[in-house]
Coordinates of C-alpha atoms in Angstrom, one line a residue:
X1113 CA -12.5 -55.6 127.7
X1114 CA -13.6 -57.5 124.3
X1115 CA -14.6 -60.5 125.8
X1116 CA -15.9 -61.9 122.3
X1117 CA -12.2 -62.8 121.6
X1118 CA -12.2 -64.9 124.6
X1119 CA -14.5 -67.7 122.9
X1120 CA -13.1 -70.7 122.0
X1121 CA -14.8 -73.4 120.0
X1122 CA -13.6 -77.3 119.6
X1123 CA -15.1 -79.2 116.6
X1124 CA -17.9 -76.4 115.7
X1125 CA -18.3 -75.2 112.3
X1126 CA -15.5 -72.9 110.7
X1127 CA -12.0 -71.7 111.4
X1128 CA -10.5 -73.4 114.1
X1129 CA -10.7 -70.9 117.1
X1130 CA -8.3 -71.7 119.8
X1131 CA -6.2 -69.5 122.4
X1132 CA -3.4 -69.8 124.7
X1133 CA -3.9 -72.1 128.3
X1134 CA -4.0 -68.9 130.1
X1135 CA -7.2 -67.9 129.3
X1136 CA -8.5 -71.1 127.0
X1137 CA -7.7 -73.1 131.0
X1138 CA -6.0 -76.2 131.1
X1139 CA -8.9 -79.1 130.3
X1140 CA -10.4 -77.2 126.9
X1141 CA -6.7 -76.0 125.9
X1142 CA -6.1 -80.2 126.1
X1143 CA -9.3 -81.2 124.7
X1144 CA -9.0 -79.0 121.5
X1145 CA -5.2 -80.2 121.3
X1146 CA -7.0 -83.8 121.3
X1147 CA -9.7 -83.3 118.6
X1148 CA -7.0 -81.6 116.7
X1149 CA -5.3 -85.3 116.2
X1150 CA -8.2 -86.4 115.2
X1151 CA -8.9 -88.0 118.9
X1152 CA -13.2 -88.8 119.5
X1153 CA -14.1 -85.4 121.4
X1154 CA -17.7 -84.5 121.6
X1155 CA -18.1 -80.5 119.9
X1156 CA -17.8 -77.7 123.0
X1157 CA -17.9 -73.4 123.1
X1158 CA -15.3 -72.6 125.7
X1159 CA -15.8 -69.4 127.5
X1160 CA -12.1 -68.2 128.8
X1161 CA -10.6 -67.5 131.8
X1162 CA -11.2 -63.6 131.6
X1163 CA -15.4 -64.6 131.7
X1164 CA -15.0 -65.7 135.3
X1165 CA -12.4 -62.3 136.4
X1166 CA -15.6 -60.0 134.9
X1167 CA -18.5 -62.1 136.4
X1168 CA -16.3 -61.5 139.7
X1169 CA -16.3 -57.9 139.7
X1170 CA -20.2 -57.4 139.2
X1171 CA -22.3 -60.4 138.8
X1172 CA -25.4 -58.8 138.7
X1173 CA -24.2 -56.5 136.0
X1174 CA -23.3 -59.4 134.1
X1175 CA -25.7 -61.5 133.9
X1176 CA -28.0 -59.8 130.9
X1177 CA -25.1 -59.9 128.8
X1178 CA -24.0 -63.7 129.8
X1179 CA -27.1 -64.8 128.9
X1180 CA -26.8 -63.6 125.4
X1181 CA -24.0 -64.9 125.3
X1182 CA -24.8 -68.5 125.9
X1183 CA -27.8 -68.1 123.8
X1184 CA -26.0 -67.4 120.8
X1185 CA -22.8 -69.8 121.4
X1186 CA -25.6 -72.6 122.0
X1187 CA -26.5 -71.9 118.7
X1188 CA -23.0 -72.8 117.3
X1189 CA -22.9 -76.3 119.5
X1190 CA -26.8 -77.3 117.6
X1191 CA -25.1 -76.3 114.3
X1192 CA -22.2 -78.7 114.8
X1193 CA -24.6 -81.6 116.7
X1194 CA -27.7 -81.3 114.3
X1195 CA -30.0 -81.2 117.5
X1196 CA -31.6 -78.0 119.2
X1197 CA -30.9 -77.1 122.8
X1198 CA -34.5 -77.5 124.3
X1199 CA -36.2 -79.1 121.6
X1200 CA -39.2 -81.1 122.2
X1201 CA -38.1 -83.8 119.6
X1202 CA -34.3 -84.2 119.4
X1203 CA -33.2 -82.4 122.2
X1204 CA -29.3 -81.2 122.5
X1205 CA -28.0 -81.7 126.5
X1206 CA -24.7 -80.5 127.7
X1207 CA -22.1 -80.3 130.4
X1208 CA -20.7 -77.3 132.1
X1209 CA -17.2 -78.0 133.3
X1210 CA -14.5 -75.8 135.2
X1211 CA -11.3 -75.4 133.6
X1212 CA -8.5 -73.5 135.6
X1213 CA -4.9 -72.7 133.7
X1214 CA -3.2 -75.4 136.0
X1215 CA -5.0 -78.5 136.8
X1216 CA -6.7 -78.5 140.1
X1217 CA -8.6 -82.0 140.1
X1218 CA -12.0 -81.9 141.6
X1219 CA -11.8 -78.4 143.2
X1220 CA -14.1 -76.6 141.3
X1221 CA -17.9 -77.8 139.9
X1222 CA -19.4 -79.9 137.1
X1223 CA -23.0 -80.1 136.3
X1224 CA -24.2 -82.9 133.5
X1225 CA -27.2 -83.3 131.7
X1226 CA -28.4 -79.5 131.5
X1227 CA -31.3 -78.7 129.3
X1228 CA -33.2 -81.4 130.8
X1229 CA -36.8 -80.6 132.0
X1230 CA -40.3 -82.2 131.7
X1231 CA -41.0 -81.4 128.1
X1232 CA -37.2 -81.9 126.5
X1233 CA -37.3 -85.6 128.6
X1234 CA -40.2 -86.3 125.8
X1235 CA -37.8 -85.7 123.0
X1236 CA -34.8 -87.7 124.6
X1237 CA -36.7 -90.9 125.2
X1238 CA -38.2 -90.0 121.6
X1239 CA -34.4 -89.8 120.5
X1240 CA -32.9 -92.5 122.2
X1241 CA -35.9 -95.4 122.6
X1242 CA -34.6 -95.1 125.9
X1243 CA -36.6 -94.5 129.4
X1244 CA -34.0 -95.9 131.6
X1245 CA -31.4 -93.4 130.1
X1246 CA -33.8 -90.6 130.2
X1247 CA -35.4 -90.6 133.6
X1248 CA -31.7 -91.4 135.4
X1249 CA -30.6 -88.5 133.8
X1250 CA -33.2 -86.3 135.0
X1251 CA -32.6 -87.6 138.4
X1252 CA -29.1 -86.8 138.2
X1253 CA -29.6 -83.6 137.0
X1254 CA -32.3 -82.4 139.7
X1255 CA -30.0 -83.3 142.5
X1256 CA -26.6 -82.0 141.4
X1257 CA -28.0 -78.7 140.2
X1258 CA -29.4 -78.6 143.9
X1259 CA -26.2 -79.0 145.2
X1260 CA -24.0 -77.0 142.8
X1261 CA -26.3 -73.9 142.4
X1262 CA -28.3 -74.3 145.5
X1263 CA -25.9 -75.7 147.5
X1264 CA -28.4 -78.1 149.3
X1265 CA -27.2 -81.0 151.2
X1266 CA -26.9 -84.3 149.4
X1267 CA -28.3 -86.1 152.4
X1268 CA -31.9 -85.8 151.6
X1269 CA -31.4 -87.1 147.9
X1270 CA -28.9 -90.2 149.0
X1271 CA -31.8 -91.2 151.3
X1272 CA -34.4 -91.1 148.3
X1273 CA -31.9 -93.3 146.3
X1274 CA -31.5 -95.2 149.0
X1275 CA -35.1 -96.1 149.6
X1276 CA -35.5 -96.2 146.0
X1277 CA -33.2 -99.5 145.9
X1278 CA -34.4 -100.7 148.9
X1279 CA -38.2 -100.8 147.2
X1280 CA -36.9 -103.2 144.5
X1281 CA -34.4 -105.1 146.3
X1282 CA -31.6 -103.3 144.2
X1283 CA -28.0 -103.3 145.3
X1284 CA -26.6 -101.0 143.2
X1285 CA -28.3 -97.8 141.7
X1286 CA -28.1 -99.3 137.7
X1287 CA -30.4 -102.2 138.8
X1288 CA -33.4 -99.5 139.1
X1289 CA -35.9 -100.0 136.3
X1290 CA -37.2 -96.7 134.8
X1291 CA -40.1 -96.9 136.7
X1292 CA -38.3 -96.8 139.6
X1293 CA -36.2 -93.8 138.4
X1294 CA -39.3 -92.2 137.6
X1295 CA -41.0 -92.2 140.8
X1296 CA -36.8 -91.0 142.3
X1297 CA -37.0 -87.8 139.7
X1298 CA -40.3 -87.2 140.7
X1299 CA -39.2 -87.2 144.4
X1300 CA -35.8 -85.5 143.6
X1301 CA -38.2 -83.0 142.5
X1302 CA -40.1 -81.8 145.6
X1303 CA -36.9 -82.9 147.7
X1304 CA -35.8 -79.4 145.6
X1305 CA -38.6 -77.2 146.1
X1306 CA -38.5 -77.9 149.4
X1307 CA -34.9 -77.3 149.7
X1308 CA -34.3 -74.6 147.7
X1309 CA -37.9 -72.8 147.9
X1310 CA -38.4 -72.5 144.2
X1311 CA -39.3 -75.4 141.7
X1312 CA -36.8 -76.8 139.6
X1313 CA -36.4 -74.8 136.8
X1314 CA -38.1 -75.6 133.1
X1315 CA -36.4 -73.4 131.0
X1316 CA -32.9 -74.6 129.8
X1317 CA -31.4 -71.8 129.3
X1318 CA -32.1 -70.2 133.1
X1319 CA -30.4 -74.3 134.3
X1320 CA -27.5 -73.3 131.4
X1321 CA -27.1 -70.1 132.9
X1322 CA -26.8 -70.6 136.1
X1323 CA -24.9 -73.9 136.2
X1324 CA -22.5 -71.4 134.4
X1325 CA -22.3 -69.0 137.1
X1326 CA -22.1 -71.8 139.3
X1327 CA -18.9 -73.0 138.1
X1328 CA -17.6 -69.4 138.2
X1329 CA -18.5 -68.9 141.6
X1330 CA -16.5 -72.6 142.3
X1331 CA -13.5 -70.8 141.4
X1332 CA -13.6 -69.2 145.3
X1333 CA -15.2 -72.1 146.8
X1334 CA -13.3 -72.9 150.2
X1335 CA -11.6 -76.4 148.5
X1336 CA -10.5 -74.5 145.8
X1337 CA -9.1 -72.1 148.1
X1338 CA -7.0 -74.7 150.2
X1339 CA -5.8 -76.6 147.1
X1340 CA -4.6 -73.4 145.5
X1341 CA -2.3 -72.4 149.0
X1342 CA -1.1 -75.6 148.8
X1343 CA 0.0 -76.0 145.6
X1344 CA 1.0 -72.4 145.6
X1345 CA -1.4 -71.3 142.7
X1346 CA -2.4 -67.7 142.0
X1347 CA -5.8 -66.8 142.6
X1348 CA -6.2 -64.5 140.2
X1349 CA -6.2 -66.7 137.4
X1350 CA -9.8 -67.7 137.3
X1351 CA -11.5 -70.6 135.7
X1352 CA -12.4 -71.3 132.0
X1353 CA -16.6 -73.0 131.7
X1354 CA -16.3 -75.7 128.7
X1355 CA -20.0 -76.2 127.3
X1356 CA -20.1 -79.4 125.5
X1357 CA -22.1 -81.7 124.1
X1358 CA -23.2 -84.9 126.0
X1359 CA -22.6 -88.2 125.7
X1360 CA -24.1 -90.7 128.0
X1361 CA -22.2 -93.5 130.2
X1362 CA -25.7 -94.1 131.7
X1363 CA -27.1 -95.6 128.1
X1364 CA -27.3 -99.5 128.9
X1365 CA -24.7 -102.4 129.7
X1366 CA -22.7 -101.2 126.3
X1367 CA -22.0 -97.9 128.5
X1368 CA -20.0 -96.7 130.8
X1369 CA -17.3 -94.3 132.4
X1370 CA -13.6 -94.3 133.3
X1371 CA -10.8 -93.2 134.5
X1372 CA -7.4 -94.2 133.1
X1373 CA -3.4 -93.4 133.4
X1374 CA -1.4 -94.4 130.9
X1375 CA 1.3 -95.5 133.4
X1376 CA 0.8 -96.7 137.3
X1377 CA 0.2 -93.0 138.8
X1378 CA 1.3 -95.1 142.2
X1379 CA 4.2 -97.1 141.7
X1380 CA 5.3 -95.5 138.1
X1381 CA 5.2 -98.8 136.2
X1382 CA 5.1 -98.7 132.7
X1383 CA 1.2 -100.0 132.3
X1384 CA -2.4 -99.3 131.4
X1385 CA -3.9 -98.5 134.9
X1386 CA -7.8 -98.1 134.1
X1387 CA -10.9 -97.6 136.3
X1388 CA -14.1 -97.9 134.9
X1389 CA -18.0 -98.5 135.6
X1390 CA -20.9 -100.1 133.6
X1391 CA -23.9 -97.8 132.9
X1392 CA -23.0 -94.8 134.9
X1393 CA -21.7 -91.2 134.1
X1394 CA -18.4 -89.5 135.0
X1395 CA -19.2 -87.9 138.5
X1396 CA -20.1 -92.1 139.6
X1397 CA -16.0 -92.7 139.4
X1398 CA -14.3 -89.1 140.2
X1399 CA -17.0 -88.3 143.2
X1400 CA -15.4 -91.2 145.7
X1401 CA -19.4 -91.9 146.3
X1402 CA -19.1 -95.2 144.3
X1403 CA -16.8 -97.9 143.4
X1404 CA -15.6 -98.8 139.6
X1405 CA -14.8 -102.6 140.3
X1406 CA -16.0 -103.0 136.1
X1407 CA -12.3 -102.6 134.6
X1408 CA -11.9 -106.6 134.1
X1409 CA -15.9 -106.7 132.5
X1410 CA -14.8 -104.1 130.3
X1411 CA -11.8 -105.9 128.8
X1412 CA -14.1 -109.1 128.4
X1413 CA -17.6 -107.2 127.4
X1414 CA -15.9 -104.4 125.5
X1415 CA -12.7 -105.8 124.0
X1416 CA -12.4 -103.3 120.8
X1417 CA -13.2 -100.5 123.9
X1418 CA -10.6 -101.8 125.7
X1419 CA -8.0 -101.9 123.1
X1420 CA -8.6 -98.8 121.9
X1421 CA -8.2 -97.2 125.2
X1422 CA -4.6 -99.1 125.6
X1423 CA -3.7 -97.2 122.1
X1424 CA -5.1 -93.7 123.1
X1425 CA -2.8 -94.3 126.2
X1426 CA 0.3 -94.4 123.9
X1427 CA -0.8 -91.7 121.7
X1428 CA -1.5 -89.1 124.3
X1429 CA 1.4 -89.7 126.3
X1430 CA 3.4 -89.2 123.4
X1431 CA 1.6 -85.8 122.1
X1432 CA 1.4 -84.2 125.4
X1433 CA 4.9 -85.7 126.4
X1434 CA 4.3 -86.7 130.2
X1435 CA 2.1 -89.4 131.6
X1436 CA -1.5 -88.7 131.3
X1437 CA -4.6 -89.3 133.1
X1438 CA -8.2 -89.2 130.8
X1439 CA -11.7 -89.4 131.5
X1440 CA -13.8 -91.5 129.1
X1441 CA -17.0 -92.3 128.7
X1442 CA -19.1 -95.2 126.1
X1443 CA -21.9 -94.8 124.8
X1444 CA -23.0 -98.2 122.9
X1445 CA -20.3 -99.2 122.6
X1446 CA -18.6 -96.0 121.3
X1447 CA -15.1 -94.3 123.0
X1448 CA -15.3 -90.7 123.8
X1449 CA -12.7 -88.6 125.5
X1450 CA -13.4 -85.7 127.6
X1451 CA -10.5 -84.9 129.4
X1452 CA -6.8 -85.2 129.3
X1453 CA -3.9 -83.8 132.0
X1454 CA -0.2 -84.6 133.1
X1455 CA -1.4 -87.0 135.8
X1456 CA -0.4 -86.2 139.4
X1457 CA 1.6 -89.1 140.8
X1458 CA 3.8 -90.5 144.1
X1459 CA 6.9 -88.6 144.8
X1460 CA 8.2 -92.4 144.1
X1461 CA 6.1 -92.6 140.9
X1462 CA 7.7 -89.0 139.5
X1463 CA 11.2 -90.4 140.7
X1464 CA 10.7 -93.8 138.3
X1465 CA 9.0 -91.9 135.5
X1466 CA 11.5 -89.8 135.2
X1467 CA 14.8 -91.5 135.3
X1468 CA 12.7 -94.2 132.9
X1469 CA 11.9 -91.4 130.4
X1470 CA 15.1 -89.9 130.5
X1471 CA 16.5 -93.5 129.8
X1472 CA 14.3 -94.0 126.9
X1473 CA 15.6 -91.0 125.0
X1474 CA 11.8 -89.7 125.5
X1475 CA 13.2 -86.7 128.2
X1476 CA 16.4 -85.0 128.3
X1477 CA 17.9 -85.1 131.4
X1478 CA 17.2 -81.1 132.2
X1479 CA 13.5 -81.6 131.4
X1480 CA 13.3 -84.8 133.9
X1481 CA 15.2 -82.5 136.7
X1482 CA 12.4 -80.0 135.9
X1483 CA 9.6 -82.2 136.5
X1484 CA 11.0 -83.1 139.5
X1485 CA 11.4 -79.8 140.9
X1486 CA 8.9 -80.0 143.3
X1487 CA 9.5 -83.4 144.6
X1488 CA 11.2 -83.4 147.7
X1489 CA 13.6 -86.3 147.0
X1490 CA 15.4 -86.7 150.5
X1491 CA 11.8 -87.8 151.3
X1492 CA 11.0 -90.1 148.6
X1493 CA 10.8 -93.7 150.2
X1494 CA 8.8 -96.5 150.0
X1495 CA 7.4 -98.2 153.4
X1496 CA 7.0 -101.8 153.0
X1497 CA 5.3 -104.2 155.9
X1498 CA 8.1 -106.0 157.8
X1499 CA 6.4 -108.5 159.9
X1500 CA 2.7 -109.2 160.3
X1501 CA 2.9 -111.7 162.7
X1502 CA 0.5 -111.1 166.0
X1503 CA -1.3 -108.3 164.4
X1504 CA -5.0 -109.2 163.1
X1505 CA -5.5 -109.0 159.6
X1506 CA -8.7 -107.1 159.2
X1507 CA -9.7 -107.2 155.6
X1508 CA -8.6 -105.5 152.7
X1509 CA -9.4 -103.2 150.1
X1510 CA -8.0 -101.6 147.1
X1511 CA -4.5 -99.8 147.1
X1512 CA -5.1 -96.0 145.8
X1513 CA -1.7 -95.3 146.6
X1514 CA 1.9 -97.0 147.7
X1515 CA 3.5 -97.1 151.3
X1516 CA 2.7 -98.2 154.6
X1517 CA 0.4 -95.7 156.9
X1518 CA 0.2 -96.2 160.9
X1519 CA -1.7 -94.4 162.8
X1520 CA -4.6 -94.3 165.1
X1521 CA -8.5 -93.7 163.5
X1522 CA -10.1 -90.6 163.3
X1523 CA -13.3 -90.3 161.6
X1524 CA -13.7 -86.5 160.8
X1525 CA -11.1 -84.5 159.0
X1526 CA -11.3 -81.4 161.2
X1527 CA -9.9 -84.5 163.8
X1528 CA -7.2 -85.0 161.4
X1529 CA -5.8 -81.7 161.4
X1530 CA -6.4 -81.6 165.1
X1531 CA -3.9 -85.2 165.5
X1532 CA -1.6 -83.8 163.3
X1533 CA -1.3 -80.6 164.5
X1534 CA -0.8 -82.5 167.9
X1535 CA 2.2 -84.4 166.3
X1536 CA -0.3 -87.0 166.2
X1537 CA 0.0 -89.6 163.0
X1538 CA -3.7 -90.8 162.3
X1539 CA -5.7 -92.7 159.9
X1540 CA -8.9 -91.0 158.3
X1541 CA -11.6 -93.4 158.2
X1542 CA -14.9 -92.4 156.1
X1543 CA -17.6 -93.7 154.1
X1544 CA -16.2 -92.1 151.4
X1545 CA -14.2 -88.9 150.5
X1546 CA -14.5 -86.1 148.4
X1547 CA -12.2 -83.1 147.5
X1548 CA -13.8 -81.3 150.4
X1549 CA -12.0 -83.1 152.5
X1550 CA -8.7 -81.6 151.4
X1551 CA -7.4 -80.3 154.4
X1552 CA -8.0 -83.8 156.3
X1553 CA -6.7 -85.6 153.7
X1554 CA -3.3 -83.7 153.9
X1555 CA -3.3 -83.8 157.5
X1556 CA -3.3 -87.5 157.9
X1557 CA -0.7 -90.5 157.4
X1558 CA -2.9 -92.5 155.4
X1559 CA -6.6 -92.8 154.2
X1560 CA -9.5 -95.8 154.2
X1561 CA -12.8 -95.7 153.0
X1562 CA -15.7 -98.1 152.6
X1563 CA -16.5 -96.9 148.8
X1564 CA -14.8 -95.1 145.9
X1565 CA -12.4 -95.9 143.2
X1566 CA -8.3 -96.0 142.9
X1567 CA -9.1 -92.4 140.2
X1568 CA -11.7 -90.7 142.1
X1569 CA -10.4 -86.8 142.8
X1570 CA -9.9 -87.4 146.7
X1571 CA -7.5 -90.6 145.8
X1572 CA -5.8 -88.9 143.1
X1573 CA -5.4 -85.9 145.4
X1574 CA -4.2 -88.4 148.2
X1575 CA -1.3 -90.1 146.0
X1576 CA -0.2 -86.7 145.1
X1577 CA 0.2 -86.2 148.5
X1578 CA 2.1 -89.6 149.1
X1579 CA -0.2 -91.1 151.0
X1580 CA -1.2 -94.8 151.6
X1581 CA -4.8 -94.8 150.4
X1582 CA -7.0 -97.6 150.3
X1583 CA -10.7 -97.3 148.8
X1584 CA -13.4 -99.6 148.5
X1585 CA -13.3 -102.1 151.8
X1586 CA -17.0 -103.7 150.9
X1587 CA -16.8 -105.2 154.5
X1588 CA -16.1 -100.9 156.6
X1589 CA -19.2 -100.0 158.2
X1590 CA -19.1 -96.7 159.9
X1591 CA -21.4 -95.3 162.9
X1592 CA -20.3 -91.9 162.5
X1593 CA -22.9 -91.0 165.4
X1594 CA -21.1 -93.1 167.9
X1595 CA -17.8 -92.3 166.4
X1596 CA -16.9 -96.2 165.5
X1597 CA -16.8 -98.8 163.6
X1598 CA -16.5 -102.6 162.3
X1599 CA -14.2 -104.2 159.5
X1600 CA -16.6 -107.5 159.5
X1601 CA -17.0 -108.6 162.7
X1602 CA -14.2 -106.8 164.5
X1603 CA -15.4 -103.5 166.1
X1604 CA -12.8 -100.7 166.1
X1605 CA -13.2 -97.4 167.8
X1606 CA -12.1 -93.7 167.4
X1607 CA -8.5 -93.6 168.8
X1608 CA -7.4 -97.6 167.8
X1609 CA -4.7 -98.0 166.0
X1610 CA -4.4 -99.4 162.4
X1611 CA -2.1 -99.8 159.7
X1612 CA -2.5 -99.7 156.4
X1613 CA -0.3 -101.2 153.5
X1614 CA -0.9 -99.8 150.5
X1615 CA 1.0 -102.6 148.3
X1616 CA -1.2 -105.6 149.2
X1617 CA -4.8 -103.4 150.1
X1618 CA -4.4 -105.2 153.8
X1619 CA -5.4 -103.5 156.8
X1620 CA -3.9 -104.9 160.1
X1621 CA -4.9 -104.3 163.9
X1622 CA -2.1 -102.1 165.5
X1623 CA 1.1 -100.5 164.6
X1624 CA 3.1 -103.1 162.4
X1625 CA 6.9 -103.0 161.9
X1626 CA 7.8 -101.4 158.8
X1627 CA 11.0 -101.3 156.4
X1628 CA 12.0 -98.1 154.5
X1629 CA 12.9 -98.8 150.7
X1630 CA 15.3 -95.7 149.9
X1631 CA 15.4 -95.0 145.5
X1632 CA 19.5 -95.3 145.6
X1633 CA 19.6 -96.0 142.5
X1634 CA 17.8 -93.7 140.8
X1635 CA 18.9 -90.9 143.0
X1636 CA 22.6 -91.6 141.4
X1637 CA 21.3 -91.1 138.3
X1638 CA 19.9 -87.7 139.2
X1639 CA 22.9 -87.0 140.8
X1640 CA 24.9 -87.6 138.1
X1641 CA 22.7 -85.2 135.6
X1642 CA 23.3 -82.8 137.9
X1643 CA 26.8 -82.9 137.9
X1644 CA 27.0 -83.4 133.8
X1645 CA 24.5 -79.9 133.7
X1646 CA 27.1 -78.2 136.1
X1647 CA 30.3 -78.8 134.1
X1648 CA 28.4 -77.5 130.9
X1649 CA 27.9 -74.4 132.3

C-alpha cells in the first residue's frame, strides 16, 4: 500500500492536500474544512486512517519506517510555524490527536505538549517570557504520556498535585506559582521512572513517536470497543493521528479553554451554550476531572473572545449544516479552534432541532427524518418533578442533561450494570467520570458527580444517552472505601435512594413524583412529513 498518499496537511506550505473522511477521519476532515473558510486553525500533518490498519498488522515492522515518517512531516509543520521541533531557542510543541471516520467523543487518546523535555523547556520560557506556562506544561506532559503510553495509574500524580496545592494553600491547580510547578514536574518525573521503569524520555521525536503509536493502539482500547457496539460502528475503520501545532490555554488569566454548542445540546434551544476555563488546556474541560464554572468571566474579561465565539457558532452551523459542538482554546487573548463535529444531543433535543430546522427552510423535511433515524421517538419524553413536598432538598449542581432520574446510589459502574441488569434503576454517584466509565454510564437512570463540566466527554456521552446528568455538586464528598457519602451535612449511603432533576440541578432525598411531558406537537409534524413523502412516491 502507498501510504505517502495517505498524508494530509492543513495550513502547511503548498497545494492544499486533503482526502475524503474515510481515511482523512472525522476531526481533521472538519478542521481542514474550517481553515478552508478562513476559520483560526493552528497548521497540522494528518496521518490517515490506513496508518493505524498497517501499524495493526505488524507494529514492530513498522516502526522504522513511522519514524521517518514523522521526521520528515515535522519538517513541513516548522516550515509553516517558523519554529523547529526540539529546538533549544524557539522550540515547536504539538498535539497528537485521534480522529476516527465517525465521531466517537473521548474514546480514543490525546497527548498535549510533545517535544517538551529538559533542554526544549529552556527555549519555551526563552520564547514565551513565561515560567508559569512552561513548567505546567511539562508537568502535564510527564503525567499524561505516563498514562497514555505507559498506561500508569493517575493516582500517584493526583496525589503529587494534590500535595502540591496543599503546600501553598492553593485551591485550584492555576493558583500554583512556577516554583511550585517546578518542584510538581520534578516529582512527576521520578513518579515516572518509578512507574514505568525507564526515565522520561529527552528526545522529542521517541515522545512524538510513540504518543503516535499510542493513539493507534487507542483505537482497540476497551472504551473504544464498547462505544463502537453500541453505536454500531465498524471496527475496521481505524483512527486518523492529527499532529498539530500548539497553542496554549495554560498562558496566563488572558487564556483559556472551552467547550461550546451552538444550540442547547440538552433541551435544543436555539442558543450559545458555552463551557469554558481560565488558564487551563483542553483535557481540564473534556476529562470530567475539573469544573469550567469561567463562562460568565469570559463574557466580562474577554468580551471581543466572547463575541467572536457567538459568530463562529452561526458560521459553523451553517457550513457544516447541523448543530455543532467546538473546542477552543485562547491564548492572550487570541481564538483558536481545534475541533468541530455534529454535536450529539437528547432524543428531545434532536426532536426540537429538527422540526425547528425544517421550519426555518434550513432542512428539508426528508433530511430532518434522516437525522432522526436513530431516535427512538415513542420514547422521547421529558420527566418533569411533580411535587417536592416531604422530600429533602439536598443541594444542587449543574444540569448536564434534561429529565428527571430516580433511583437508588451506586458508586461503581460495574454496580450499575449489575442494578440494571437486575431491573434495578440506580443513580451513579462518582467523584468524577470519564469515558471509561461507558458501560456504567449507559446502565444507569441518571448520573451525579462532585466535579466536571456540562461538555466534558462522559456528560456529552450521557445526554446522548438521555440521561439526567448533573456535574459539579461543590458540596458531594465521596468515601469510596466505605462505599458512602455526604451532600453537606446529610450522609447518604450505597443503596439510598435519590432523585435527580435535571432542569433545576436539585437533588432531592427519595423517589419524588414525576410528570411525563410527551412532544405531541412535534410528533404531528413528523407525522405529517411522513405522510407528504408517501403520497410522492
Amino acid at each position: 500500500m502507498d501510504l505517502a498518499r495517505y498524508l494530509y496537511g492543513i495550513g502547511l506550505p503548498g497545494p492544499r492536500i486533503e482526502g475524503p473522511v474515510e481515511t482523512m477521519g472525522f476531526k481533521a476532515f472538519n478542521l481542514a474544512r474550517m481553515a478552508a473558510i478562513g476559520l483560526p486553525v493552528p497548521q497540522a500533518f494528518v496521518l490517515g486512517t490506513p496508518f493505524c490498519q498497517t501499524f495493526g498488522d505488524d507494529p514492530a515492522a513498522f516502526r522504522p519506517a513511522l519514524r521517518k515518517l514523522l521526521e520528515s512531516q515535522i519538517e513541513r509543520l516548522e516550515a509553516a510555524c517558523g519554529l523547529e521541533f526540539g529546538s533549544g531557542r524557539k522550540p515547536l510543541l504539538v498535539s497528537v490527536r485521534s480522529g476516527a471516520p465517525v465521531s466517537m467523543p473521548g474514546m480514543m487518546e490525546t497527548l498535549l505538549d510533545v517535544g517538551l523535555t529538559d533542554a526544549t523547556l529552556r527555549g519555551l520560557l526563552r520564547l514565551t517570557g513565561n515560567p508559569r506556562l512552561v513548567w505546567d506544561s511539562y508537568r502535564r506532559l510527564i503525567q499524561q504520556y505516563a498514562e497514555v503510553v505507559h498506561h500508569t495509574p493517575p493516582a500517584p500524580f493526583r496525589e503529587a498535585l494534590a500535595l502540591a496545592m496543599a503546600e501553598t494553600g492553593a485551591r485550584h491547580p492555576q493558583e500554583l506559582d512556577f516554583h511550585a510547578l517546578t518542584r510538581l514536574a520534578r516529582r512527576n518525573l521520578e513518579i515516572f521512572e518509578s512507574a514505568s521503569g525507564s526515565p522520561f524520555p529527552q528526545d522529542p521525536l521517541t515522545q512524538l513517536q510513540q504518543a503516535t503509536e499510542a493513539v493507534f493502539d487507542s483505537w482497540m482500547s476497551p472504551r473504544a470497543i464498547d462505544y463502537r457496539r453500541m453505536r454500531r460502528i465498524d471496527a475496521r475503520m481505524g483512527t486518523a493521528v492529527t499532529i498539530q501545532r500548539m497553542v496554549f490555554g495554560n498562558a496566563g488569566g488572558t487564556s483559556g479553554a472551552g467547550v461550546g454548542f451552538s444550540r442547547d445540546p440538552a433541551s435544543g434551544e436555539n442558543r450559545l451554550y458555552l463551557d469554558f476555563r481560565f488558564n487551563s488546556q483542553g483535557e481540564d474541560v473534556v476529562s470530567g476531572q475539573h469544573s469550567a464554572h469561567d463562562t460568565e468571566r469570559l463574557a466580562a474579561t474577554l468580551p471581543h473572545v466572547r463575541g467572536r465565539l457567538a459568530s463562529l457558532a452561526e458560521i459553523l452551523e451553517r457550513e457544516f449544516g447541523d448543530v455543532q459542538e467546538f473546542e477552543f482554546t485562547v491564548q492572550d487573548g487570541v481564538l483558536y479552534l481545534l475541533q468541530t463535529r455534529s454535536a450529539k444531543r437528547t432524543p428531545w433535543a434532536a426532536l426540537r432541532i429538527a422540526v425547528e430546522q425544517v421550519n426555518a427552510d434550513i432542512w428539508s423535511p426528508a433530511r430532518a427524518l434522516n437525522a432522526l433515524a436513530d431516535v427512538d421517538l415513542e420514547g422521547v419524553e421529558h420527566r418533569q418533578i411533580s411535587d417536592p413536598q416531604g422530600h429533602a432538598l439536598l443541594g444542587s449542581a449543574i444540569p448536564a442533561g434534561i429529565g428527571v432520574a430516580v433511583g437508588v446510589i451506586v458508586f461503581d459502574p460495574a454496580d450499575a450494570c449489575a442494578r440494571a441488569e437486575a431491573g434495578q434503576d440506580c443513580i451513579l454517584v462518582r467523584d468524577d467520570t470519564s469515558t471509561a466509565d461507558l458501560r456504567g454510564i449507559a446502565a444507569a437512570s441518571g448520573i451525579l458527580t462532585a466535579r466536571g463540566g456540562r461538555t466534558a466527554h462522559a456528560a456529552v456521552v450521557a445526554r446522548q444517552l438521555g440521561k439526567a446528568c448533573l456535574v459539579g455538586c461543590t458540596a458531594l464528598h465521596i468515601d469510596a472505601e466505605r462505599r458512602c457519602a455526604t451532600i453537606g451535612e446529610h450522609p447518604l449511603r450505597e443503596g439510598d435512594t435519590l432523585t435527580l432533576d435535571g432542569t433545576t440541578g436539585h437533588i432531592y432525598a427519595g423517589a419524588v413524583p414525576v410528570i411525563t411531558q410527551r412532544p405531541d406537537a412535534w410528533l404531528a409534524e413528523l407525522a405529517g412529513w411522513r405522510r407528504e413523502a408517501a403520497t410522492a412516491g
